[in-house]
Tab-separated table of N, CA and C in Angstrom:
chain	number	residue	atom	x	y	z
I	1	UNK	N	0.837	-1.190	0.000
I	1	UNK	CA	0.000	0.000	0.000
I	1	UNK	C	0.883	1.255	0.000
I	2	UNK	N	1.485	1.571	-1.023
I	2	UNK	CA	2.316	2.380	-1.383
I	2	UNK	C	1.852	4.220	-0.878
I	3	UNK	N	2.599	4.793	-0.911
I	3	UNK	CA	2.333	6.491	-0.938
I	3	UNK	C	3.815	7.270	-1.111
I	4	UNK	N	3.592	8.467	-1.006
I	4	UNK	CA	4.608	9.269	-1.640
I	4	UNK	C	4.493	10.792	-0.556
I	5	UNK	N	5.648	10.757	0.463
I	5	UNK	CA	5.141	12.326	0.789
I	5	UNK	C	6.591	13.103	0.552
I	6	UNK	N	6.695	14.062	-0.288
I	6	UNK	CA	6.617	15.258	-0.629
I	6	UNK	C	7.204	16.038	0.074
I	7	UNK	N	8.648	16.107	0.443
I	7	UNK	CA	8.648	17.617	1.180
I	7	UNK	C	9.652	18.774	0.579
I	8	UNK	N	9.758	19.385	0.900
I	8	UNK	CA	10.735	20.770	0.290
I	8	UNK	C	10.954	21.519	1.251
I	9	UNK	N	12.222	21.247	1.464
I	9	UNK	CA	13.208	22.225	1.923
I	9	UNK	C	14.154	23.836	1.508
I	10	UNK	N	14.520	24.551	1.926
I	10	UNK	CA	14.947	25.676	1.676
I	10	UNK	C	15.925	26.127	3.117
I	11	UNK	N	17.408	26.444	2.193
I	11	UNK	CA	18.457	27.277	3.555
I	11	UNK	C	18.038	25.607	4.907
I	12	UNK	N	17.715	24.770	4.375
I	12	UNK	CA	17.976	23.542	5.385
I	12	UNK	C	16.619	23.691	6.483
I	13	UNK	N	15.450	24.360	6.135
I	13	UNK	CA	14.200	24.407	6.746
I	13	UNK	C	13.131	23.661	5.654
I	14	UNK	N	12.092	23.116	6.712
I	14	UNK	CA	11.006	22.466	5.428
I	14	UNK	C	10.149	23.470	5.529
I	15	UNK	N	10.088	24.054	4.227
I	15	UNK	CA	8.735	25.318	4.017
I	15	UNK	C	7.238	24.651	3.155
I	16	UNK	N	7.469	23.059	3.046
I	16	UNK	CA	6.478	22.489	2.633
I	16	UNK	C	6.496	21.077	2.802
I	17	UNK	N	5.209	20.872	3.276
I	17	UNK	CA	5.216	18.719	3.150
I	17	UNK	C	3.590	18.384	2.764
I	18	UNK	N	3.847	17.366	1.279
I	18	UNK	CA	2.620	17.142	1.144
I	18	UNK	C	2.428	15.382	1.192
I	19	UNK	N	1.106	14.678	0.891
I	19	UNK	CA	1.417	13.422	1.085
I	19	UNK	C	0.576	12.763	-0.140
I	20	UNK	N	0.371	11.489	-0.927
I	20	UNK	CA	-0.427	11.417	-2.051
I	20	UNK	C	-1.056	10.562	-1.219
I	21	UNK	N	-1.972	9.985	-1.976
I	21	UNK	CA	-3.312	9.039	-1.351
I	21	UNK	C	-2.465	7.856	-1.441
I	22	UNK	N	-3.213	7.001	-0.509
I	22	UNK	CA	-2.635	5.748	-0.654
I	22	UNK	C	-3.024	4.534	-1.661
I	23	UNK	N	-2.121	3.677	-2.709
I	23	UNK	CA	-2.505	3.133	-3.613
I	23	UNK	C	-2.207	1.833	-2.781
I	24	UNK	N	-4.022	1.586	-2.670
I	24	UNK	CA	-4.147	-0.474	-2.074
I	24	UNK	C	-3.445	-1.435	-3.032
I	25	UNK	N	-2.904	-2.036	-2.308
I	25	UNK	CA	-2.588	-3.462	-3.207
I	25	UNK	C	-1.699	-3.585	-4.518
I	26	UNK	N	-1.184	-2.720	-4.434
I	26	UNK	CA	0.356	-2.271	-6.004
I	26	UNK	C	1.448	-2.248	-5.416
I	27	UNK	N	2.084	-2.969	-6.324
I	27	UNK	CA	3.277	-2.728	-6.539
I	27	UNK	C	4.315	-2.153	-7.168
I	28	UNK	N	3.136	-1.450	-8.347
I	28	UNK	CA	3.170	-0.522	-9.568
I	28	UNK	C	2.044	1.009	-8.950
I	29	UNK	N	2.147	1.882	-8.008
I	29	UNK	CA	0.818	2.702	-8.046
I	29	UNK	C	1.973	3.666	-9.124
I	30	UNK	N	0.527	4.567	-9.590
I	30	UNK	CA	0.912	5.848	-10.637
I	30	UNK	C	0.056	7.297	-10.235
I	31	UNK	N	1.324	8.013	-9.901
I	31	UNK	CA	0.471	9.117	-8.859
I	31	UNK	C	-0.047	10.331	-9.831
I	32	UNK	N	-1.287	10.752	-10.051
I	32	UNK	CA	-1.329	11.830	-10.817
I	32	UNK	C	-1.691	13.247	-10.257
I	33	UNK	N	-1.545	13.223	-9.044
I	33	UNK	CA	-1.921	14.321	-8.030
I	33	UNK	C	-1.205	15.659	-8.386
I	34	UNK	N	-1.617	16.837	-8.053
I	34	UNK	CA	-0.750	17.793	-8.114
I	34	UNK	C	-0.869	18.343	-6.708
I	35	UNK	N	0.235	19.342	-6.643
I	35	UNK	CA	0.692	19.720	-5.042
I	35	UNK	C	0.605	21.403	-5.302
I	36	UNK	N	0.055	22.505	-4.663
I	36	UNK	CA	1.032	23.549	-5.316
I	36	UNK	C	1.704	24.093	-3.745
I	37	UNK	N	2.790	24.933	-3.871
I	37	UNK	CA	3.782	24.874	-2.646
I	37	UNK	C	4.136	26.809	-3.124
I	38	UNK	N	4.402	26.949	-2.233
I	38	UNK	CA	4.862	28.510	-1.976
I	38	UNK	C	6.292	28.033	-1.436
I	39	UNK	N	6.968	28.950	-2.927
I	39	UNK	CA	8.544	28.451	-2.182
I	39	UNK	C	9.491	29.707	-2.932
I	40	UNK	N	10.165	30.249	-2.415
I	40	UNK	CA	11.085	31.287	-3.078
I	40	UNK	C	11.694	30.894	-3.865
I	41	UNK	N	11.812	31.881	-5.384
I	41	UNK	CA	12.180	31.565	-6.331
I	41	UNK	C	12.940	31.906	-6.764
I	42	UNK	N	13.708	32.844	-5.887
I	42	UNK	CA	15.041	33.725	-6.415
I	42	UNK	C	15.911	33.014	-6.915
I	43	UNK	N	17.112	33.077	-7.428
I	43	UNK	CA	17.999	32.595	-7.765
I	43	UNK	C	18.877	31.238	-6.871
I	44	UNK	N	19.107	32.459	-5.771
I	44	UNK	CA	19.827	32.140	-4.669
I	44	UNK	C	19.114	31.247	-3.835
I	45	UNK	N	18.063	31.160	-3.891
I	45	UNK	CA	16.708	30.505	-2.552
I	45	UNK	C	16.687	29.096	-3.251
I	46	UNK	N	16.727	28.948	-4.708
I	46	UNK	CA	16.858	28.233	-5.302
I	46	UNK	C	18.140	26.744	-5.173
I	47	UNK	N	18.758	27.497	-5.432
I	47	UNK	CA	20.434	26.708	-5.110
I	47	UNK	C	20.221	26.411	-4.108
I	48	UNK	N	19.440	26.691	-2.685
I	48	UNK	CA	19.877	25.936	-1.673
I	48	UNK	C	18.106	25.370	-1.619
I	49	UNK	N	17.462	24.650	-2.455
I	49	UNK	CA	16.296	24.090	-2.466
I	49	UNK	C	16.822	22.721	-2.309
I	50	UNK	N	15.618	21.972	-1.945
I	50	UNK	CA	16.167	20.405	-2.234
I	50	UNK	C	14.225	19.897	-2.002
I	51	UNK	N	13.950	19.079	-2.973
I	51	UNK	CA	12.990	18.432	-2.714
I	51	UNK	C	13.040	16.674	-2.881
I	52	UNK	N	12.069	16.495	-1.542
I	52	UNK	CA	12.989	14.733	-1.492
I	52	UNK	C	11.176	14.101	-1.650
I	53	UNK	N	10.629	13.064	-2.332
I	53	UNK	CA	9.745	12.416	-2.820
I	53	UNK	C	10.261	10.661	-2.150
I	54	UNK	N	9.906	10.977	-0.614
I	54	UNK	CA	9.596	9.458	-0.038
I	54	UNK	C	8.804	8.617	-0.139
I	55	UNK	N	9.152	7.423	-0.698
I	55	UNK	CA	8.091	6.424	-0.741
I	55	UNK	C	7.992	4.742	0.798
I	56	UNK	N	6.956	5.217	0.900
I	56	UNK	CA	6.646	4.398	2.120
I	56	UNK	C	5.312	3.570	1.874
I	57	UNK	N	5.042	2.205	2.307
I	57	UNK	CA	4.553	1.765	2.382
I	57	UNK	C	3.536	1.551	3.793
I	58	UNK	N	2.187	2.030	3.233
I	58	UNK	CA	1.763	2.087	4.793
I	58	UNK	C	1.031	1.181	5.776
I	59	UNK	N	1.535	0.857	6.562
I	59	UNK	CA	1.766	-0.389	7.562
I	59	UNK	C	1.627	-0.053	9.250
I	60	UNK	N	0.624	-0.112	9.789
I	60	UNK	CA	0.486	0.889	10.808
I	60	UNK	C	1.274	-0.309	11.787
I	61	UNK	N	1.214	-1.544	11.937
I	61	UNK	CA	2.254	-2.383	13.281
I	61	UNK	C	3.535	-1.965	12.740
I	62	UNK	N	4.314	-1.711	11.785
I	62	UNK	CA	5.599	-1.369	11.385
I	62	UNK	C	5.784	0.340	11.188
I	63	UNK	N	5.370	1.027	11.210
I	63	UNK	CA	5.155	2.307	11.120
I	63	UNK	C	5.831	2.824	9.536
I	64	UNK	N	5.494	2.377	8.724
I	64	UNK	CA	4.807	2.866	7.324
I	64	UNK	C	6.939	2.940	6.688
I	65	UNK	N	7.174	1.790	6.741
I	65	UNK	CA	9.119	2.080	5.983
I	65	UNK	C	9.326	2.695	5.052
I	66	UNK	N	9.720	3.171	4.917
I	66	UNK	CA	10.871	3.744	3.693
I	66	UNK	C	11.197	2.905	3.077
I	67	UNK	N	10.430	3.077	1.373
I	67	UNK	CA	10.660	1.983	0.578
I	67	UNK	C	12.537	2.206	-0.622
I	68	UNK	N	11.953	4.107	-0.404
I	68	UNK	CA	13.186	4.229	-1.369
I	68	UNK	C	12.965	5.856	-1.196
I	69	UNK	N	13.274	6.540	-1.985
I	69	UNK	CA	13.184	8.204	-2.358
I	69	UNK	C	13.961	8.896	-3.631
I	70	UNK	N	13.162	9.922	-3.991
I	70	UNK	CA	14.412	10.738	-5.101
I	70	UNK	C	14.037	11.930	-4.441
I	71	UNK	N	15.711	12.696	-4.840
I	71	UNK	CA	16.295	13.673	-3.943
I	71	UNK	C	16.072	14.862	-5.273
I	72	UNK	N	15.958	15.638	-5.324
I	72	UNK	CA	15.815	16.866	-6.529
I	72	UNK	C	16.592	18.312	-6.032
I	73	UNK	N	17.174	19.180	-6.972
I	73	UNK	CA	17.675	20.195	-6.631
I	73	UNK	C	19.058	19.897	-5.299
I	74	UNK	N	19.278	20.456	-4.324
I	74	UNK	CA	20.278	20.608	-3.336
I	74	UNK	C	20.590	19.085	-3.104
I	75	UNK	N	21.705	19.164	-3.771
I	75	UNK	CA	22.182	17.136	-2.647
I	75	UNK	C	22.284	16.149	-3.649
I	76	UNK	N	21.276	16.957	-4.903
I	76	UNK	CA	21.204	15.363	-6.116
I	76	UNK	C	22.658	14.888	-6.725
I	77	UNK	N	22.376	13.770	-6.514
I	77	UNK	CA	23.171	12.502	-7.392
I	77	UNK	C	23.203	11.878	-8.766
I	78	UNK	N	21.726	11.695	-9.035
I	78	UNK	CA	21.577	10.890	-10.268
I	78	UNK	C	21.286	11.928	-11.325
I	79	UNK	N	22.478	11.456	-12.581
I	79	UNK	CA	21.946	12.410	-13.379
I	79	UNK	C	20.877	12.638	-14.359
I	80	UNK	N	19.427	12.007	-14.233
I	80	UNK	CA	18.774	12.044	-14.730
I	80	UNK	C	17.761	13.230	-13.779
I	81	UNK	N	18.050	13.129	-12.242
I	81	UNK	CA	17.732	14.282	-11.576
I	81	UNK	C	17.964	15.338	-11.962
I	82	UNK	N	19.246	15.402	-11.707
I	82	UNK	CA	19.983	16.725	-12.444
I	82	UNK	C	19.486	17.610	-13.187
I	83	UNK	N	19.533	16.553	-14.478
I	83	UNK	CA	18.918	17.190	-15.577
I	83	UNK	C	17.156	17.749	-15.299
I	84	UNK	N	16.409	16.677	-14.793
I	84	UNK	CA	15.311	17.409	-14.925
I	84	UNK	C	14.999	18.726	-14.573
I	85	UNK	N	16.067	18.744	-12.951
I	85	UNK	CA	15.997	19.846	-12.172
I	85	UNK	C	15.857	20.955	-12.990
I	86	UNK	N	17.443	20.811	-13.421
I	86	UNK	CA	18.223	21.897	-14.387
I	86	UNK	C	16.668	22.561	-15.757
I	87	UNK	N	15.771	21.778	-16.258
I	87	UNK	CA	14.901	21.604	-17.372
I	87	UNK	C	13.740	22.517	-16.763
I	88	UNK	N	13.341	21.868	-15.194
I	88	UNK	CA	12.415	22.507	-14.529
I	88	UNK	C	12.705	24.135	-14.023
I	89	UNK	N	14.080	24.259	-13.905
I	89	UNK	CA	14.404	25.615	-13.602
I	89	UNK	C	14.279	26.710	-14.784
I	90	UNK	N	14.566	26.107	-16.142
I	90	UNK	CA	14.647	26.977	-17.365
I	90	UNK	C	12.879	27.054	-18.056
I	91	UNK	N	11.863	26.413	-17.510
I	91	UNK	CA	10.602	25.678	-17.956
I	91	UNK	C	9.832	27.054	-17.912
I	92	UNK	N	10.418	28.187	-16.973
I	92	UNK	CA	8.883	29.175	-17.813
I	92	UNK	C	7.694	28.608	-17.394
I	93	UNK	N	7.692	27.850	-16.589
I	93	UNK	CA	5.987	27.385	-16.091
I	93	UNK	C	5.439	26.613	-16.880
I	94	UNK	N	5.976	25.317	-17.621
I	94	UNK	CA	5.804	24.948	-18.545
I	94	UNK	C	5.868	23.468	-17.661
I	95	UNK	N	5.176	22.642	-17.783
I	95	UNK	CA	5.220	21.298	-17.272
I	95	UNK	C	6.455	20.516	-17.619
I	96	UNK	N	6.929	19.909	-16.784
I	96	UNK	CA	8.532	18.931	-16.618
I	96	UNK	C	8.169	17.797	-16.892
I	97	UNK	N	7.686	16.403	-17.318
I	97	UNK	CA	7.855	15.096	-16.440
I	97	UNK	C	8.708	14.170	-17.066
I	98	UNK	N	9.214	13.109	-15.715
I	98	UNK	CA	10.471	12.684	-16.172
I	98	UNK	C	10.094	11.101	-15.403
I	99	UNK	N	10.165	10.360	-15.897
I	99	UNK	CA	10.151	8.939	-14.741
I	99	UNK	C	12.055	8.636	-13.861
I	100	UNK	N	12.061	8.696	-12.488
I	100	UNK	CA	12.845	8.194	-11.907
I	100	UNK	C	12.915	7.001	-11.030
I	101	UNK	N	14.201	6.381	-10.992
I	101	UNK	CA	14.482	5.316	-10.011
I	101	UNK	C	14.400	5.758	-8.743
I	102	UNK	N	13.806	5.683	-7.552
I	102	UNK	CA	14.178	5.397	-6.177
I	102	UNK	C	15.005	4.863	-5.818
I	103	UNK	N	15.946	5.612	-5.210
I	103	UNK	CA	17.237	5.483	-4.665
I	103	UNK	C	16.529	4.194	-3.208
I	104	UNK	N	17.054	3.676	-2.872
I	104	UNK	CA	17.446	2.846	-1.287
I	104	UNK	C	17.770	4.011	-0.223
I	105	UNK	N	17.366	4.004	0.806
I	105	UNK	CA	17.873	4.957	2.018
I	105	UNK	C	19.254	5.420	1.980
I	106	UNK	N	19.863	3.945	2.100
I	106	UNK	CA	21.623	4.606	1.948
I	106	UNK	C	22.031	4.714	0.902
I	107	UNK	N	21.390	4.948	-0.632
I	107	UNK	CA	22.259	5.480	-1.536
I	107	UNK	C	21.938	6.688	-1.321
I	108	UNK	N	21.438	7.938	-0.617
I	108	UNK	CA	20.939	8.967	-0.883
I	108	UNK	C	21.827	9.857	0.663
I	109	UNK	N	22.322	10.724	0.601
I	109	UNK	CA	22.329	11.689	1.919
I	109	UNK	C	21.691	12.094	2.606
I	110	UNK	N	21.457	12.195	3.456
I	110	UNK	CA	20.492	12.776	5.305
I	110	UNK	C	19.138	12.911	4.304
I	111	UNK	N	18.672	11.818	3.398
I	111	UNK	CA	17.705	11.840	2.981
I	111	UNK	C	16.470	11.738	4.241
């Protein structure tokens, strides 16, 4: 019973956390939700952004694990992140989407 929550950070504070519905019984869910977030867009506010997309499975006797996560903006690794980031920053308000791998807990930093 998969889900996805959402948070965004800025200067190392979370100025947003959202969570998606929970998909019963997949092992495949496909989230089409949108979020909208108030987040500074300056240049500078930017560079130190980081948005991390946890996936947990929810399990209330185990308290809902950490299945995996992708890290975006401040901290990223994979360069398919990268790039989107980099795509989403130049986008003009123009829709991004990109399919990524979920990293494992320890491939990722103070994820």
């Amino acid at each position: 019973d998969p889900y996805v929550r959402i948070t965004i950070w800025q200067f190392g504070q979370v100025v947003n956390q959202f969570q998606t519905a929970v998909k019963k019984n997949t092992t495949a869910p496909v989230y089409d939700e949108t979020f909208d977030a108030q987040v500074n867009v300056k240049t500078k506010a930017l560079s130190h952004t980081r948005i991390v997309f946890s996936v947990h499975d929810r399990d209330r006797l185990r308290g809902d694990p950490l299945l995996g996560l992708v890290l975006m903006g401040l901290g990223a690794t994979e360069d398919s992140v990268i790039e989107h980031w980099d795509e989403t920053m130049v986008g003009n308000g123009r829709r991004v989407c990109r399919w990524h791998y979920i990293m494992e807990k320890g491939e990722a930093q103070d994820g």
